[in-house]
Short mmCIF file of C-alpha atoms and ligand atoms in Angstrom, two decimals:
data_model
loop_
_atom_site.label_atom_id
_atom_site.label_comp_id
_atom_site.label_asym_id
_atom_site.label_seq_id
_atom_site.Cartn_x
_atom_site.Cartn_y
_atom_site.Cartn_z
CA UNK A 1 112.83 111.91 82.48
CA UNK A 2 109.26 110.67 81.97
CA UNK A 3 108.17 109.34 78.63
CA UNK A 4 106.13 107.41 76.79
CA UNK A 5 105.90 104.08 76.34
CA UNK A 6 105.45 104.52 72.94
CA UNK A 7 108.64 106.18 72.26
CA UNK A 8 110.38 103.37 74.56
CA UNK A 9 108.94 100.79 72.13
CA UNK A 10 110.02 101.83 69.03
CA UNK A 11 113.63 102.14 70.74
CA UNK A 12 113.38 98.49 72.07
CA UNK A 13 111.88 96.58 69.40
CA UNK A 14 113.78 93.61 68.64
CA UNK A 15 117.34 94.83 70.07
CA UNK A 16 116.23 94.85 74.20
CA UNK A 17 113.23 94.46 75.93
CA UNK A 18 112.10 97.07 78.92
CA UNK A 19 111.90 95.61 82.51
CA UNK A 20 108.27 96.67 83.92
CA UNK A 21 108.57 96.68 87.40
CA UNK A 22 105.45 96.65 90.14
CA UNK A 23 105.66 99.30 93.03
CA UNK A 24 103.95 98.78 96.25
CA UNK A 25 106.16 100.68 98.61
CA UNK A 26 108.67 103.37 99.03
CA UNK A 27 111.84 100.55 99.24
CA UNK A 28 110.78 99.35 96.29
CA UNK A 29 110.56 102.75 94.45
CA UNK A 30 113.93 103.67 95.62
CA UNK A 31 115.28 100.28 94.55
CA UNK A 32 113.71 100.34 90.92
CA UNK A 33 115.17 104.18 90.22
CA UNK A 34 118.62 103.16 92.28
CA UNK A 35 119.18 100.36 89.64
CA UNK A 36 117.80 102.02 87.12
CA UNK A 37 120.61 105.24 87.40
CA UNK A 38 123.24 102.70 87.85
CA UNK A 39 122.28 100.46 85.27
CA UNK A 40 121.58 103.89 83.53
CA UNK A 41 118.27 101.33 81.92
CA UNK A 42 115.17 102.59 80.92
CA UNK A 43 112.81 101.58 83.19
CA UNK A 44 108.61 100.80 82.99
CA UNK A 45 107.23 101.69 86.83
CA UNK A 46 103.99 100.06 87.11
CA UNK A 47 101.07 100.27 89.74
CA UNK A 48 98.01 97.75 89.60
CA UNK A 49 94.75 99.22 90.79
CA UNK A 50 95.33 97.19 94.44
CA UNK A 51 98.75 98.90 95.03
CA UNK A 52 97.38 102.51 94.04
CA UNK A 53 94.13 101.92 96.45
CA UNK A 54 96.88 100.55 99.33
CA UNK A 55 97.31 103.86 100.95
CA UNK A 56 95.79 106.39 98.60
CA UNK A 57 96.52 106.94 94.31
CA UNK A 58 98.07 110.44 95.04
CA UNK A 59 100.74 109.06 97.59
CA UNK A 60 102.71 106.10 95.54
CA UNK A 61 102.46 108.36 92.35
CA UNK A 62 104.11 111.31 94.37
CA UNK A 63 106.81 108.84 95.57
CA UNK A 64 107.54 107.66 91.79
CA UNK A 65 107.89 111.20 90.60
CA UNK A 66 109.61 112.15 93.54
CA UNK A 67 112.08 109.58 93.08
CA UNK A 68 111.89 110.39 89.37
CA UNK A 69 113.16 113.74 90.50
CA UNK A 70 116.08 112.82 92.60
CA UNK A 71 117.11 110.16 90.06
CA UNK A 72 116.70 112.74 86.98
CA UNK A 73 118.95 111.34 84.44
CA UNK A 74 116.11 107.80 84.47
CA UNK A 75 114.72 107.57 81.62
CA UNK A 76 110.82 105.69 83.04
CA UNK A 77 107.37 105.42 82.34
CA UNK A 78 104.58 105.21 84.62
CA UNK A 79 101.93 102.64 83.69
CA UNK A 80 98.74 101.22 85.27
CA UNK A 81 99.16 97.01 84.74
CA UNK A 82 95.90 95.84 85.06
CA UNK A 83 93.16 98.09 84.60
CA UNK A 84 89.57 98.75 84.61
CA UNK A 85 87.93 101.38 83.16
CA UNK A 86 87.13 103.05 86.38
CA UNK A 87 90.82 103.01 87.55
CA UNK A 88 92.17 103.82 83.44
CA UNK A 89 89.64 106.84 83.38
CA UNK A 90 90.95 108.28 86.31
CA UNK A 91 94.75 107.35 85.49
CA UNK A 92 94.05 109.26 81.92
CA UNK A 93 92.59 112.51 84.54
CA UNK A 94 95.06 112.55 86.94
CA UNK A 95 97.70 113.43 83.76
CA UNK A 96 100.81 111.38 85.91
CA UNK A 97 100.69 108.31 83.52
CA UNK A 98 102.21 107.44 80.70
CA UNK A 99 100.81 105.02 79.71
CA UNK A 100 97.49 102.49 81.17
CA UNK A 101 96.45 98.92 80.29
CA UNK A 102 93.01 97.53 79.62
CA UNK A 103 92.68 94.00 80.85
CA UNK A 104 89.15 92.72 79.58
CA UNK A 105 90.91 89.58 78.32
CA UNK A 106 88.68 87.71 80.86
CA UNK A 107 85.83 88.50 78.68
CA UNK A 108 84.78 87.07 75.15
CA UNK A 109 86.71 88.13 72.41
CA UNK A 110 84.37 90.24 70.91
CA UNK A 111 83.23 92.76 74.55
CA UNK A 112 87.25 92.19 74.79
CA UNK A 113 87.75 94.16 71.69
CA UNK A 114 84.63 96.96 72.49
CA UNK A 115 85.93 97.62 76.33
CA UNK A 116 89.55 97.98 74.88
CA UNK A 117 88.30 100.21 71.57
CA UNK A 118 86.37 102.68 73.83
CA UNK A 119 89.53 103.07 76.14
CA UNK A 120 91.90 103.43 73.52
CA UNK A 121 90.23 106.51 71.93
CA UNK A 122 89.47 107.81 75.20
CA UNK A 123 93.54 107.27 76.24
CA UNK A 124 94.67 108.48 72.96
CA UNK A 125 92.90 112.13 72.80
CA UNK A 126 95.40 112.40 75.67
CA UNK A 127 98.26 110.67 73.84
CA UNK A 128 98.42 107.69 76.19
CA UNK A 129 99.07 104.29 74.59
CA UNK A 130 97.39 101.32 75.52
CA UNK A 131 98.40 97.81 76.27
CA UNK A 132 95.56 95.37 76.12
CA UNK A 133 95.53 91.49 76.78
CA UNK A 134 94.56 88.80 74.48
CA UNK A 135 94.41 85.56 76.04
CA UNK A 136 94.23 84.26 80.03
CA UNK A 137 96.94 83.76 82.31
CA UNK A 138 96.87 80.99 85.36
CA UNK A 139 97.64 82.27 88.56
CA UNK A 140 96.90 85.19 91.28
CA UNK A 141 97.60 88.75 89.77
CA UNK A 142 96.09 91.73 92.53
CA UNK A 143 93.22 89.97 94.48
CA UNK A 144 91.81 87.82 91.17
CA UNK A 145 93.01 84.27 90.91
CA UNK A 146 92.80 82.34 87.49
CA UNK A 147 93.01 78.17 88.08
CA UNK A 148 94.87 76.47 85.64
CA UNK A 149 92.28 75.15 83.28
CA UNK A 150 90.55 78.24 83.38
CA UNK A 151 94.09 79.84 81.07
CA UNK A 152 93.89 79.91 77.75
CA UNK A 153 97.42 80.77 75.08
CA UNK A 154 96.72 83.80 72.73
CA UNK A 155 95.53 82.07 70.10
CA UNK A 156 97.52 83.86 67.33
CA UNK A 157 94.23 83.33 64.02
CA UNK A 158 92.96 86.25 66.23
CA UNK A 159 95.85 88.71 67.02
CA UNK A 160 95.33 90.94 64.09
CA UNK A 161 91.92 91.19 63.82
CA UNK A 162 92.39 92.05 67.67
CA UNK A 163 95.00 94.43 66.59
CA UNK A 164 93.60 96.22 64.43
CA UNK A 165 89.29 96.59 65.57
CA UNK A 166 91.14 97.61 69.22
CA UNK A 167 94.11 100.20 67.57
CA UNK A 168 95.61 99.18 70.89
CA UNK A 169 99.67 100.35 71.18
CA UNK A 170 100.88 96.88 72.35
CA UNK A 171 99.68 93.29 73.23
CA UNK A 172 99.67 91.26 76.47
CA UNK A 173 99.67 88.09 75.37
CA UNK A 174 99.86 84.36 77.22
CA UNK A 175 102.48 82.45 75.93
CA UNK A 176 103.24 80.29 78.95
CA UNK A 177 103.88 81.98 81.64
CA UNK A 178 101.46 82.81 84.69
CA UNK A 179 100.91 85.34 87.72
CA UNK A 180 102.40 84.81 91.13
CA UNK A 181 105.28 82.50 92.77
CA UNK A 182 103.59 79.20 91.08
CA UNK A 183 104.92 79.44 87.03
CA UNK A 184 106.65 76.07 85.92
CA UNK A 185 107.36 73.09 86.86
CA UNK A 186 109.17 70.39 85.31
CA UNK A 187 109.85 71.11 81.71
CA UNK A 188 106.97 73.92 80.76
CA UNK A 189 107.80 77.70 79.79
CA UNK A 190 107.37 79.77 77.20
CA UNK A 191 105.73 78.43 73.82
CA UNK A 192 108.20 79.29 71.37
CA UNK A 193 105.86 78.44 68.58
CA UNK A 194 103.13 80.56 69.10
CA UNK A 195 105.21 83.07 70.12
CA UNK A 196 106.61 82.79 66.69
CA UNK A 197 103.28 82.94 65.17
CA UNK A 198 101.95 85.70 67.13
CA UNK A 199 105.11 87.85 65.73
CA UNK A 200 105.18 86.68 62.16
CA UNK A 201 101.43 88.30 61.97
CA UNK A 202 102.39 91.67 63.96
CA UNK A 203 105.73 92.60 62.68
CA UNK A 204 107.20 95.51 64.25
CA UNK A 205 104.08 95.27 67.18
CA UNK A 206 105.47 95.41 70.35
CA UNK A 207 104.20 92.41 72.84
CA UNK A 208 104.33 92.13 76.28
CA UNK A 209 104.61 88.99 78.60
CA UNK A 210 103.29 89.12 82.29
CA UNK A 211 104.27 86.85 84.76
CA UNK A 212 108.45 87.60 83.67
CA UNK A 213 109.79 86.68 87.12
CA UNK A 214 112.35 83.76 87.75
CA UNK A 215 111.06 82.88 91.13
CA UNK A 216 114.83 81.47 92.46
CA UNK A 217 114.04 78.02 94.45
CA UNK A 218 116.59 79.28 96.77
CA UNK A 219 114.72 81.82 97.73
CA UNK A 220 111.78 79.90 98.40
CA UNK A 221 113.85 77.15 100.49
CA UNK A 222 115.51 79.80 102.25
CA UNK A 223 111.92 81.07 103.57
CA UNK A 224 110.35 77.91 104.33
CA UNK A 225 113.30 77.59 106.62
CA UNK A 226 112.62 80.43 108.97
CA UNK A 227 109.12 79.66 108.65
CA UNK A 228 107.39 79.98 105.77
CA UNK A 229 105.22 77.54 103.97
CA UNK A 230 105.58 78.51 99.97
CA UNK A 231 105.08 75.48 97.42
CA UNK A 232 108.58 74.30 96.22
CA UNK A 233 109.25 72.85 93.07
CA UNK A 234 108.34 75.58 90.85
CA UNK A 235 110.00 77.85 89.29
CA UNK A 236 109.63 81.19 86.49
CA UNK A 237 110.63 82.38 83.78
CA UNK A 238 114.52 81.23 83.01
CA UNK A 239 116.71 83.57 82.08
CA UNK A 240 117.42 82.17 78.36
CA UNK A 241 113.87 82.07 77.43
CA UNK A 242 113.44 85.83 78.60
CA UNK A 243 116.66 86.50 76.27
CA UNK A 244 115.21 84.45 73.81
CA UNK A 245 111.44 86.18 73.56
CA UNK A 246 113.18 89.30 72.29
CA UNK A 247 114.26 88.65 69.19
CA UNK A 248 109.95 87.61 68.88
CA UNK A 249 109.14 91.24 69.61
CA UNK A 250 108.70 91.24 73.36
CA UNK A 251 109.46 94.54 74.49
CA UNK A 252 108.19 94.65 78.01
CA UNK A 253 108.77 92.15 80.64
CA UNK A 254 106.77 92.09 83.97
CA UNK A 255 108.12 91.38 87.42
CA UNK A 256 106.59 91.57 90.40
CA UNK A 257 106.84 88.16 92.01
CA UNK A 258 110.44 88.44 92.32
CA UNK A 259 110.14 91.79 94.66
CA UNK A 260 107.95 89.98 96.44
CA UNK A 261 109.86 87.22 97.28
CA UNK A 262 112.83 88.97 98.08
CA UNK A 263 110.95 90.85 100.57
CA UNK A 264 109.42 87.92 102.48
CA UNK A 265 112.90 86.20 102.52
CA UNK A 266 114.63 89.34 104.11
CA UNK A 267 112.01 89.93 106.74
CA UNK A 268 111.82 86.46 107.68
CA UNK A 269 115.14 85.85 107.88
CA UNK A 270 115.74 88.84 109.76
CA UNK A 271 113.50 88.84 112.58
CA UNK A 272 114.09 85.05 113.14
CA UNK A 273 117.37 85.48 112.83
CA UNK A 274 117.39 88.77 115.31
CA UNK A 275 114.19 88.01 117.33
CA UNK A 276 114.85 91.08 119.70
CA UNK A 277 115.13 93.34 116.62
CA UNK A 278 111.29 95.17 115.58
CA UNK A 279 112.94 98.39 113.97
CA UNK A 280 111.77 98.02 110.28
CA UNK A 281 113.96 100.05 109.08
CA UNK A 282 117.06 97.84 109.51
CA UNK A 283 115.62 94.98 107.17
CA UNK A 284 114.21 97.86 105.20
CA UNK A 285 117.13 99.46 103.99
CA UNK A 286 118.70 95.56 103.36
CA UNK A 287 115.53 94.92 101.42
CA UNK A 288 116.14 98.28 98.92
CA UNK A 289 119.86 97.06 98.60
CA UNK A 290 119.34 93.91 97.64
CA UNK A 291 116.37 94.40 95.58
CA UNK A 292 118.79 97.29 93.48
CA UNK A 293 121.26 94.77 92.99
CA UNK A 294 118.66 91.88 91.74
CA UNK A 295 116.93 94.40 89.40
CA UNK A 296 120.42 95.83 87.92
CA UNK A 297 120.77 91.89 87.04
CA UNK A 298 117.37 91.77 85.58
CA UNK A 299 118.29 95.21 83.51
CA UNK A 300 120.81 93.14 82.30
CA UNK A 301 119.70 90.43 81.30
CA UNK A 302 117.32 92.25 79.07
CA UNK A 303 119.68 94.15 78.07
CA UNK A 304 118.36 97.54 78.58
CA UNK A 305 121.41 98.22 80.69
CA UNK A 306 123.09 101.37 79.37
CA UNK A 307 120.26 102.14 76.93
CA UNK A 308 118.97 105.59 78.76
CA UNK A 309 121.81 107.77 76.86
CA UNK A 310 120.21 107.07 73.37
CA UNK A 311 116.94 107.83 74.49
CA UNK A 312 117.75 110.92 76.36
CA UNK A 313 119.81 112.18 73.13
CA UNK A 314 117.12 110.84 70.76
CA UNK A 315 114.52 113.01 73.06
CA UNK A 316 116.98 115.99 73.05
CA UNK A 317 117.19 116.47 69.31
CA UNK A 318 114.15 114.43 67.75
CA UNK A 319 110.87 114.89 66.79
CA UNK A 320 109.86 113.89 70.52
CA UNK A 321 111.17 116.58 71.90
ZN1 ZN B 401 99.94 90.73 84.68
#
């Protein structure tokens, strides 16, 4: 069942927060809906503009619906993370999302808040929200890298007037956390306090934080002994502080780096560990168990585990339907 993100939201708000999970390839769609019908979770599917252009826009969207098809009790929503207007305007025409974000947060506030205006009212004559981004995270998200000192936190004297000028559906905002395998280390995460302020001036406006994966160190230690070279010492997003941000109105919670991890670890492992194996298809099918299992514990956590049934009966006799 494909919805809104909208609808998801007002569902969420406060009580869970939606995992929004980046696709790339087919074991990763089949993992995400696998989880998601087990967990029976609501589920955000997301594409960035790199991962649509990777083979060609038609073929990963056909595999989410596809999937969306054999899984038909998941309740999802199909959104573009990251967009430009070039890749939102032709996400709004190809009528498969549900929902697209503008990220212009690169830019000063004020062309921030034009770029995201003009695609809001484009995106809403076809009832698509919009999530924009106020505020920069650090690290590598698609092919554009952001060096530390370069980030900047939302700064929360500007959220409503953001808000409000944009009429954007929900807010990206940078709170601590960053793109890509490289989030913490020592004693940094997620700043609490402007989180706090951010939500005591946008009650009831649902925010989302990028960069939500944990990044296990095992993981990483585990490939750097078959042969990888990944920095070690770091870590993500822990899994109190991800509890904790709901409550503050985070309703969406990214993860990509975590897939991505997984994978490399598997394949790695594998082929060093088998070096006259090359059939992909054995480490393949170990890769979309084992990502399942990690995102039914991430559904969890967020505690949009067993959360579908509402929505499909609130959809079934509500003024969505
Ligand atoms: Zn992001």
């Amino acid at each position: 069942m494909k919805l809104s993100t909208k609808v998801l939201f007002q569902e969420c708000y406060g009580k869970y927060a939606l995992p929004a999970v980046n696709v790339f390839t087919l074991e990763q769609v089949m993992a995400v809906f696998h989880a998601a019908d087990k967990e029976d979770s609501p589920v955000i599917i997301q594409t960035t503009p790199v991962a649509r252009d990777y083979s060609h826009p038609k073929v990963l969207l056909e595999m989410i619906e596809s999937a969306g098809k054999i899984y038909p009790n998941v309740v999802y929503a199909i959104h573009l993370d990251h967009g430009i207007e070039s890749h939102i305007y032709d996400a709004l025409e190809s009528g498969k999302y549900t929902s697209v974000m503008i990220d212009a947060s690169h830019d000063d506030f004020e062309t921030n808040i034009n770029r995201t205006h003009k695609v809001v009212l484009a995106a809403h004559q076809k009832g698509i929200p919009v999530e924009a981004e106020l505020g920069v995270l650090s690290g590598v998200e698609d092919d554009e890298k952001v060096e530390g000192d370069k980030a900047r936190f939302t700064n929360p004297k500007e959220v409503v007037e953001f808000v409000n000028s944009t009429g954007c559906d929900s807010l990206a905002i940078a709170v601590g956390t960053s793109h890509g395998a490289y989030k913490f280390t020592g004693d940094q995460g997620i700043n609490f306090e402007i989180l706090a302020e951010i939500q005591k001036r946008l009650p009831g406006f649902p925010l989302v934080l990028h960069g939500g994966s944990s990044v296990n160190p095992l993981e990483i230690n585990t490939i750097n002994k078959f042969g990888g070279e990944l920095e070690t010492g770091c870590r993500g997003v822990s899994d109190s502080e991800l509890q904790r941000a709901i409550a503050y109105g985070v309703c969406k919670v990214n993860i990509a780096t975590d897939l991505r991890v997984l994978w490399t670890r598997i394949h790695r492992s594998f082929f060093h560990l088998q070096p006259k194996e090359f059939d992909p298809l054995i480490p393949g099918r170990e890769y979309q168990k084992q990502a399942s299992e990690m995102l039914s514990e991430k559904f969890e956590l967020l505690g949009a585990s067993q959360k579908g049934k509402q929505i499909r009966e609130l959809i079934y006799t509500s003024e969505y339907n």
